[in-house]
Amino acid sequence: MAGKNALRINILVVGSGGREHAIVRSLDYFDEAVCLYAAPGNGGTLLEPRTKNVDLEVSDHAAVVTFCHDHDIGLVVVGPEAPLVDGLADSLRAADIPVFGPGAAGAQLEGSKAFAKAFMRRHDLPTAVYEEFTAETAEDAYEFIDQQAGRVVVKADGLAAGKGVVVAQSAAEAKAAVDASFAGAFGASGARVVIEECLQGPECSLLALVDGATMLPLPLSQDHKRAHDGDTGPNTGGMGAYSPVPMVTAQQKEQMVDIMARAAAALVEEGIEYRGVLYGGFMLTGKGPQLLEFNVRFGDPETQVVLPRIRSNLVQLMYATATGTLASSELDIDERPAVGVVIASEGYPGPVKSGKPIFGLGRAQTLPGIEVYHAATAVTTDAEGAEQVVTTGGRVACVTALADTFKEAREHAYEAVSRITFEGSWSRSDIGLRALPQKPSKPQGSPKSPKSQSPQKPQKPQKGK
Ligand code: AMP
Ligand code: GLY
């Protein structure tokens, strides 16, 4: 790693969600990032002082490489899984461009559940008992389901935008899920299925920076996947998250860190050069933490609560990860908890109407300890040249509050959320409630005025506001 402040680079961040806005904003705090580009980015990245949105076809690797050369890019951070599975990081590395994100071989840990499960099995990483099946072995799949008395989870092998997993309530439901997958419900991604034992327990995510030999665990987080309060309703991309996760014991955390370290070592052993985030999705079972899945990128919305808690220089950390020099890096973590609440459009996770003007983003951002991360937003300009932020999809923004306690963080986050309005906007009202020492009788309704905080990182004015 170069000496302090020696690093001065332009950075390209690939992606357009709340995760990418959080990455851009965190990088943008540090002078080491000279100029930032987001491809394609969103309304939030566009409003960051030193960030430009660029219209790049990321599946055209040659075009991305050319862009990087033309703009003297010293680091590319790939946010979503699809371009990683597609080998974008390999193409960039072949052109000597440092990339935060694994190549296609490592990305198989997320791109193929069968690959991930076989990897866990080969390296004795604790996970649910499983078998994999194709249409040719459908009868064996039914038999396996019956052997497990129907208490199984059916997973399409490939990427399915978070929709390829069915936690079955009965053998009939499990078999129907298998049939649907083989009938093409998830296209080629569902031609193979993994069927595994259904585990019980709370979930917890451990994201770690991995540069090969070195694994640096980031703070624990937990997301809220279901649409409605009390973890009811359909699964979503995530309606909010919090960090750390008080229910996790020191022993469980140690076990998770050990599993992630063994996973990183196993990648090295298999000759897979992995440089990026390895996301371990765990279930805390009676037999200890078990891996449900690996993701090969930051979680969304976990990133929106994890990154604000990292005080260390993220540019240096990501660059060190990309260049295999993480061993000399240390993490400085803000002990204060973070709660992130997603604001969604009416109808989400189903179809939504876009183009709704959003009000109050600036007012929300001025609250102490608050980060407003855009997700599905864009900035439009009217005939008089006035800028307006509008919605472009389902998960519109994530409001994160850092405070001295979870109670305060929730209050501050919901105060900020109440300031952001657009037609049809809604949020869950119980994000982070599980982290409180005891259950309040009611979900947070009218938050108290926020206590003054001194945020670790200065808040920047937003462009065009
Ligand atoms: P995955 O994409 O594999 O993480 O699965 C998505 C969600 O399905 C997880 O976050 C869990 O809520 C649930 N899930 C996955 N695997 C299992 C399992 N073996 N037992 C119970 N629930 C699971
Ligand atoms: N929030 C879950 C994920 O990013 O996969």
mmCIF file of C-alpha atoms in Angstrom, residues 45-273:
data_model
loop_
_atom_site.group_PDB
_atom_site.id
_atom_site.type_symbol
_atom_site.label_atom_id
_atom_site.label_comp_id
_atom_site.label_asym_id
_atom_site.label_seq_id
_atom_site.Cartn_x
_atom_site.Cartn_y
_atom_site.Cartn_z
ATOM 1 C CA THR A 45 -24.748 9.763 -7.555
ATOM 2 C CA LEU A 46 -25.418 12.575 -10.034
ATOM 3 C CA LEU A 47 -25.862 15.002 -7.122
ATOM 4 C CA GLU A 48 -22.611 14.027 -5.404
ATOM 5 C CA PRO A 49 -20.070 16.842 -5.746
ATOM 6 C CA ARG A 50 -17.278 14.984 -7.523
ATOM 7 C CA THR A 51 -19.262 12.254 -9.277
ATOM 8 C CA LYS A 52 -20.395 12.095 -12.874
ATOM 9 C CA ASN A 53 -22.927 9.602 -14.186
ATOM 10 C CA VAL A 54 -21.849 7.902 -17.392
ATOM 11 C CA ASP A 55 -23.851 5.976 -19.912
ATOM 12 C CA LEU A 56 -21.743 2.854 -20.406
ATOM 13 C CA GLU A 57 -22.910 -0.511 -21.714
ATOM 14 C CA VAL A 58 -21.257 -2.641 -19.023
ATOM 15 C CA SER A 59 -21.808 -5.884 -20.891
ATOM 16 C CA ASP A 60 -19.506 -4.428 -23.586
ATOM 17 C CA HIS A 61 -16.252 -5.091 -21.771
ATOM 18 C CA ALA A 62 -14.112 -3.500 -24.481
ATOM 19 C CA ALA A 63 -16.128 -0.284 -24.122
ATOM 20 C CA VAL A 64 -15.589 -0.275 -20.346
ATOM 21 C CA VAL A 65 -11.846 -0.843 -20.799
ATOM 22 C CA THR A 66 -11.685 1.992 -23.345
ATOM 23 C CA PHE A 67 -13.577 4.293 -20.961
ATOM 24 C CA CYS A 68 -11.131 3.446 -18.185
ATOM 25 C CA HIS A 69 -8.135 4.203 -20.376
ATOM 26 C CA ASP A 70 -9.655 7.438 -21.678
ATOM 27 C CA HIS A 71 -10.484 8.656 -18.160
ATOM 28 C CA ASP A 72 -7.359 7.411 -16.422
ATOM 29 C CA ILE A 73 -9.375 5.165 -14.084
ATOM 30 C CA GLY A 74 -7.221 3.738 -11.287
ATOM 31 C CA LEU A 75 -9.937 1.587 -9.692
ATOM 32 C CA VAL A 76 -13.199 0.038 -10.838
ATOM 33 C CA VAL A 77 -15.724 -1.012 -8.175
ATOM 34 C CA VAL A 78 -18.352 -3.410 -9.508
ATOM 35 C CA GLY A 79 -21.551 -3.197 -7.429
ATOM 36 C CA PRO A 80 -23.969 -5.838 -8.765
ATOM 37 C CA GLU A 81 -23.419 -9.560 -9.279
ATOM 38 C CA ALA A 82 -24.438 -9.876 -12.937
ATOM 39 C CA PRO A 83 -21.405 -8.088 -14.459
ATOM 40 C CA LEU A 84 -19.122 -10.052 -12.113
ATOM 41 C CA VAL A 85 -20.618 -13.378 -13.197
ATOM 42 C CA ASP A 86 -20.224 -12.092 -16.748
ATOM 43 C CA GLY A 87 -16.467 -11.703 -16.241
ATOM 44 C CA LEU A 88 -16.193 -7.894 -16.341
ATOM 45 C CA ALA A 89 -13.501 -7.981 -13.642
ATOM 46 C CA ASP A 90 -11.439 -10.455 -15.704
ATOM 47 C CA SER A 91 -11.584 -8.224 -18.779
ATOM 48 C CA LEU A 92 -10.500 -5.188 -16.764
ATOM 49 C CA ARG A 93 -7.688 -7.049 -15.012
ATOM 50 C CA ALA A 94 -6.467 -8.324 -18.367
ATOM 51 C CA ALA A 95 -6.099 -4.642 -19.279
ATOM 52 C CA ASP A 96 -4.151 -3.961 -16.037
ATOM 53 C CA ILE A 97 -6.976 -1.970 -14.457
ATOM 54 C CA PRO A 98 -7.371 -2.622 -10.706
ATOM 55 C CA VAL A 99 -10.857 -3.959 -9.933
ATOM 56 C CA PHE A 100 -12.751 -4.381 -6.692
ATOM 57 C CA GLY A 101 -14.819 -7.476 -7.464
ATOM 58 C CA PRO A 102 -14.016 -11.101 -8.254
ATOM 59 C CA GLY A 103 -13.526 -12.585 -11.700
ATOM 60 C CA ALA A 104 -16.028 -14.982 -13.233
ATOM 61 C CA ALA A 105 -14.519 -18.011 -11.481
ATOM 62 C CA GLY A 106 -14.989 -16.518 -8.000
ATOM 63 C CA ALA A 107 -18.360 -15.025 -8.925
ATOM 64 C CA GLN A 108 -19.655 -18.569 -9.425
ATOM 65 C CA LEU A 109 -20.099 -18.599 -5.646
ATOM 66 C CA GLU A 110 -23.162 -16.455 -6.300
ATOM 67 C CA GLY A 111 -23.803 -17.278 -9.957
ATOM 68 C CA SER A 112 -24.350 -20.964 -9.291
ATOM 69 C CA LYS A 113 -25.890 -22.236 -6.067
ATOM 70 C CA ALA A 114 -24.791 -25.752 -7.034
ATOM 71 C CA PHE A 115 -21.196 -24.520 -7.356
ATOM 72 C CA ALA A 116 -21.433 -22.714 -4.010
ATOM 73 C CA LYS A 117 -22.886 -25.736 -2.207
ATOM 74 C CA ALA A 118 -20.288 -28.088 -3.702
ATOM 75 C CA PHE A 119 -17.566 -25.622 -2.637
ATOM 76 C CA MET A 120 -18.964 -25.559 0.921
ATOM 77 C CA ARG A 121 -19.132 -29.351 0.948
ATOM 78 C CA ARG A 122 -15.582 -29.754 -0.422
ATOM 79 C CA HIS A 123 -14.207 -27.453 2.262
ATOM 80 C CA ASP A 124 -16.371 -28.601 5.136
ATOM 81 C CA LEU A 125 -18.006 -25.201 5.611
ATOM 82 C CA PRO A 126 -21.165 -25.635 7.724
ATOM 83 C CA THR A 127 -24.279 -25.505 5.557
ATOM 84 C CA ALA A 128 -27.606 -27.289 5.099
ATOM 85 C CA VAL A 129 -27.612 -30.854 3.711
ATOM 86 C CA TYR A 130 -28.435 -30.687 -0.015
ATOM 87 C CA GLU A 131 -28.575 -32.400 -3.375
ATOM 88 C CA GLU A 132 -28.752 -30.962 -6.885
ATOM 89 C CA PHE A 133 -31.087 -32.113 -9.654
ATOM 90 C CA THR A 134 -31.972 -31.475 -13.310
ATOM 91 C CA ALA A 135 -35.128 -32.335 -15.288
ATOM 92 C CA GLU A 136 -33.595 -35.776 -16.039
ATOM 93 C CA THR A 137 -33.416 -36.538 -12.306
ATOM 94 C CA ALA A 138 -36.752 -34.969 -11.301
ATOM 95 C CA GLU A 139 -37.948 -38.285 -9.791
ATOM 96 C CA ASP A 140 -34.875 -38.320 -7.540
ATOM 97 C CA ALA A 141 -35.704 -34.746 -6.539
ATOM 98 C CA TYR A 142 -39.203 -35.802 -5.452
ATOM 99 C CA GLU A 143 -37.716 -38.697 -3.478
ATOM 100 C CA PHE A 144 -35.220 -36.388 -1.743
ATOM 101 C CA ILE A 145 -38.073 -34.035 -0.843
ATOM 102 C CA ASP A 146 -40.035 -36.930 0.675
ATOM 103 C CA GLN A 147 -36.974 -38.111 2.608
ATOM 104 C CA GLN A 148 -36.749 -34.627 4.140
ATOM 105 C CA ALA A 149 -40.502 -34.786 4.934
ATOM 106 C CA GLY A 150 -41.081 -31.739 2.720
ATOM 107 C CA ARG A 151 -39.103 -29.421 5.028
ATOM 108 C CA VAL A 152 -36.868 -28.202 2.244
ATOM 109 C CA VAL A 153 -35.800 -25.102 0.388
ATOM 110 C CA VAL A 154 -35.796 -25.264 -3.417
ATOM 111 C CA LYS A 155 -33.312 -22.989 -5.186
ATOM 112 C CA ALA A 156 -32.848 -22.303 -8.875
ATOM 113 C CA ASP A 157 -29.141 -22.792 -9.570
ATOM 114 C CA GLY A 158 -28.423 -19.555 -11.435
ATOM 115 C CA LEU A 159 -29.093 -15.863 -10.891
ATOM 116 C CA ALA A 160 -32.819 -15.186 -10.559
ATOM 117 C CA ALA A 161 -32.927 -11.631 -9.187
ATOM 118 C CA GLY A 162 -33.644 -12.946 -5.692
ATOM 119 C CA LYS A 163 -36.778 -14.774 -6.843
ATOM 120 C CA GLY A 164 -35.413 -18.277 -7.331
ATOM 121 C CA VAL A 165 -35.736 -19.525 -3.739
ATOM 122 C CA VAL A 166 -38.838 -21.256 -2.317
ATOM 123 C CA VAL A 167 -38.934 -22.099 1.377
ATOM 124 C CA ALA A 168 -41.516 -24.859 1.076
ATOM 125 C CA GLN A 169 -44.238 -25.462 3.650
ATOM 126 C CA SER A 170 -45.008 -28.956 2.342
ATOM 127 C CA ALA A 171 -43.694 -31.678 0.043
ATOM 128 C CA ALA A 172 -46.341 -30.708 -2.518
ATOM 129 C CA GLU A 173 -45.179 -27.093 -2.548
ATOM 130 C CA ALA A 174 -41.555 -28.180 -2.873
ATOM 131 C CA LYS A 175 -42.360 -30.485 -5.795
ATOM 132 C CA ALA A 176 -44.383 -27.728 -7.462
ATOM 133 C CA ALA A 177 -41.367 -25.399 -7.098
ATOM 134 C CA VAL A 178 -39.135 -28.018 -8.719
ATOM 135 C CA ASP A 179 -41.625 -28.463 -11.578
ATOM 136 C CA ALA A 180 -41.934 -24.704 -12.099
ATOM 137 C CA SER A 181 -38.177 -24.290 -12.210
ATOM 138 C CA PHE A 182 -37.745 -27.089 -14.767
ATOM 139 C CA ALA A 183 -40.656 -25.665 -16.766
ATOM 140 C CA GLY A 184 -38.653 -22.471 -17.250
ATOM 141 C CA ALA A 185 -39.926 -20.137 -14.514
ATOM 142 C CA PHE A 186 -36.368 -18.760 -14.148
ATOM 143 C CA GLY A 187 -35.160 -19.451 -17.681
ATOM 144 C CA ALA A 188 -31.784 -21.170 -17.951
ATOM 145 C CA SER A 189 -31.079 -20.293 -14.290
ATOM 146 C CA GLY A 190 -33.665 -22.861 -13.203
ATOM 147 C CA ALA A 191 -32.594 -25.778 -15.404
ATOM 148 C CA ARG A 192 -30.770 -27.118 -12.357
ATOM 149 C CA VAL A 193 -32.067 -26.882 -8.791
ATOM 150 C CA VAL A 194 -30.477 -27.225 -5.403
ATOM 151 C CA ILE A 195 -32.766 -28.718 -2.783
ATOM 152 C CA GLU A 196 -31.636 -28.362 0.785
ATOM 153 C CA GLU A 197 -32.730 -29.016 4.313
ATOM 154 C CA CYS A 198 -34.723 -26.144 5.803
ATOM 155 C CA LEU A 199 -32.776 -24.581 8.668
ATOM 156 C CA GLN A 200 -34.265 -22.585 11.528
ATOM 157 C CA GLY A 201 -32.994 -19.463 13.196
ATOM 158 C CA PRO A 202 -32.333 -15.770 12.765
ATOM 159 C CA GLU A 203 -30.275 -14.626 9.800
ATOM 160 C CA CYS A 204 -27.182 -12.482 9.839
ATOM 161 C CA SER A 205 -24.826 -11.231 7.152
ATOM 162 C CA LEU A 206 -21.068 -11.065 7.448
ATOM 163 C CA LEU A 207 -19.445 -9.158 4.627
ATOM 164 C CA ALA A 208 -15.695 -9.391 4.355
ATOM 165 C CA LEU A 209 -13.036 -7.800 2.199
ATOM 166 C CA VAL A 210 -11.016 -10.552 0.560
ATOM 167 C CA ASP A 211 -7.891 -10.064 -1.567
ATOM 168 C CA GLY A 212 -6.818 -13.680 -1.707
ATOM 169 C CA ALA A 213 -4.970 -14.608 1.433
ATOM 170 C CA THR A 214 -6.331 -11.782 3.589
ATOM 171 C CA MET A 215 -9.906 -11.673 4.857
ATOM 172 C CA LEU A 216 -10.995 -8.520 6.691
ATOM 173 C CA PRO A 217 -14.454 -8.880 8.268
ATOM 174 C CA LEU A 218 -16.733 -5.830 8.116
ATOM 175 C CA PRO A 219 -19.373 -5.098 10.777
ATOM 176 C CA LEU A 220 -22.257 -7.571 11.021
ATOM 177 C CA SER A 221 -25.620 -6.575 9.586
ATOM 178 C CA GLN A 222 -29.128 -7.911 9.177
ATOM 179 C CA ASP A 223 -31.635 -6.979 6.523
ATOM 180 C CA HIS A 224 -35.426 -7.091 6.474
ATOM 181 C CA LYS A 225 -36.386 -9.056 3.372
ATOM 182 C CA ARG A 226 -40.177 -9.141 3.686
ATOM 183 C CA ALA A 227 -42.338 -6.290 2.461
ATOM 184 C CA HIS A 228 -44.428 -5.684 5.564
ATOM 185 C CA ASP A 229 -44.065 -5.148 9.301
ATOM 186 C CA GLY A 230 -43.467 -8.191 11.452
ATOM 187 C CA ASP A 231 -41.629 -9.886 8.563
ATOM 188 C CA THR A 232 -44.818 -10.614 6.660
ATOM 189 C CA GLY A 233 -45.725 -10.236 3.007
ATOM 190 C CA PRO A 234 -43.728 -11.046 -0.091
ATOM 191 C CA ASN A 235 -39.933 -11.118 -0.290
ATOM 192 C CA THR A 236 -38.297 -7.942 -1.555
ATOM 193 C CA GLY A 237 -34.773 -6.835 -2.363
ATOM 194 C CA GLY A 238 -34.676 -5.616 1.251
ATOM 195 C CA MET A 239 -36.809 -3.037 3.078
ATOM 196 C CA GLY A 240 -34.150 -1.934 5.516
ATOM 197 C CA ALA A 241 -31.189 -3.118 7.539
ATOM 198 C CA TYR A 242 -29.263 -2.497 10.700
ATOM 199 C CA SER A 243 -25.734 -2.940 12.008
ATOM 200 C CA PRO A 244 -24.341 -4.348 14.274
ATOM 201 C CA VAL A 245 -26.554 -7.322 15.204
ATOM 202 C CA PRO A 246 -26.854 -7.428 19.004
ATOM 203 C CA MET A 247 -28.479 -10.894 19.066
ATOM 204 C CA VAL A 248 -25.242 -12.442 17.763
ATOM 205 C CA THR A 249 -23.042 -13.714 20.585
ATOM 206 C CA ALA A 250 -19.278 -13.227 20.606
ATOM 207 C CA GLN A 251 -18.910 -16.962 20.039
ATOM 208 C CA GLN A 252 -21.255 -16.975 17.038
ATOM 209 C CA LYS A 253 -19.397 -14.021 15.550
ATOM 210 C CA GLU A 254 -16.080 -15.785 16.029
ATOM 211 C CA GLN A 255 -17.487 -18.875 14.310
ATOM 212 C CA MET A 256 -18.739 -16.810 11.364
ATOM 213 C CA VAL A 257 -15.404 -15.035 11.001
ATOM 214 C CA ASP A 258 -13.649 -18.396 11.100
ATOM 215 C CA ILE A 259 -15.949 -19.774 8.383
ATOM 216 C CA MET A 260 -15.266 -16.741 6.182
ATOM 217 C CA ALA A 261 -11.505 -17.066 6.736
ATOM 218 C CA ARG A 262 -11.700 -20.732 5.762
ATOM 219 C CA ALA A 263 -13.745 -19.818 2.681
ATOM 220 C CA ALA A 264 -11.107 -17.276 1.607
ATOM 221 C CA ALA A 265 -8.354 -19.829 2.166
ATOM 222 C CA ALA A 266 -10.328 -22.415 0.192
ATOM 223 C CA LEU A 267 -10.565 -20.009 -2.760
ATOM 224 C CA VAL A 268 -6.789 -19.622 -2.733
ATOM 225 C CA GLU A 269 -6.403 -23.398 -2.497
ATOM 226 C CA GLU A 270 -8.607 -23.821 -5.569
ATOM 227 C CA GLY A 271 -6.532 -21.308 -7.510
ATOM 228 C CA ILE A 272 -9.346 -18.749 -7.652
ATOM 229 C CA GLU A 273 -7.998 -15.230 -7.307
#
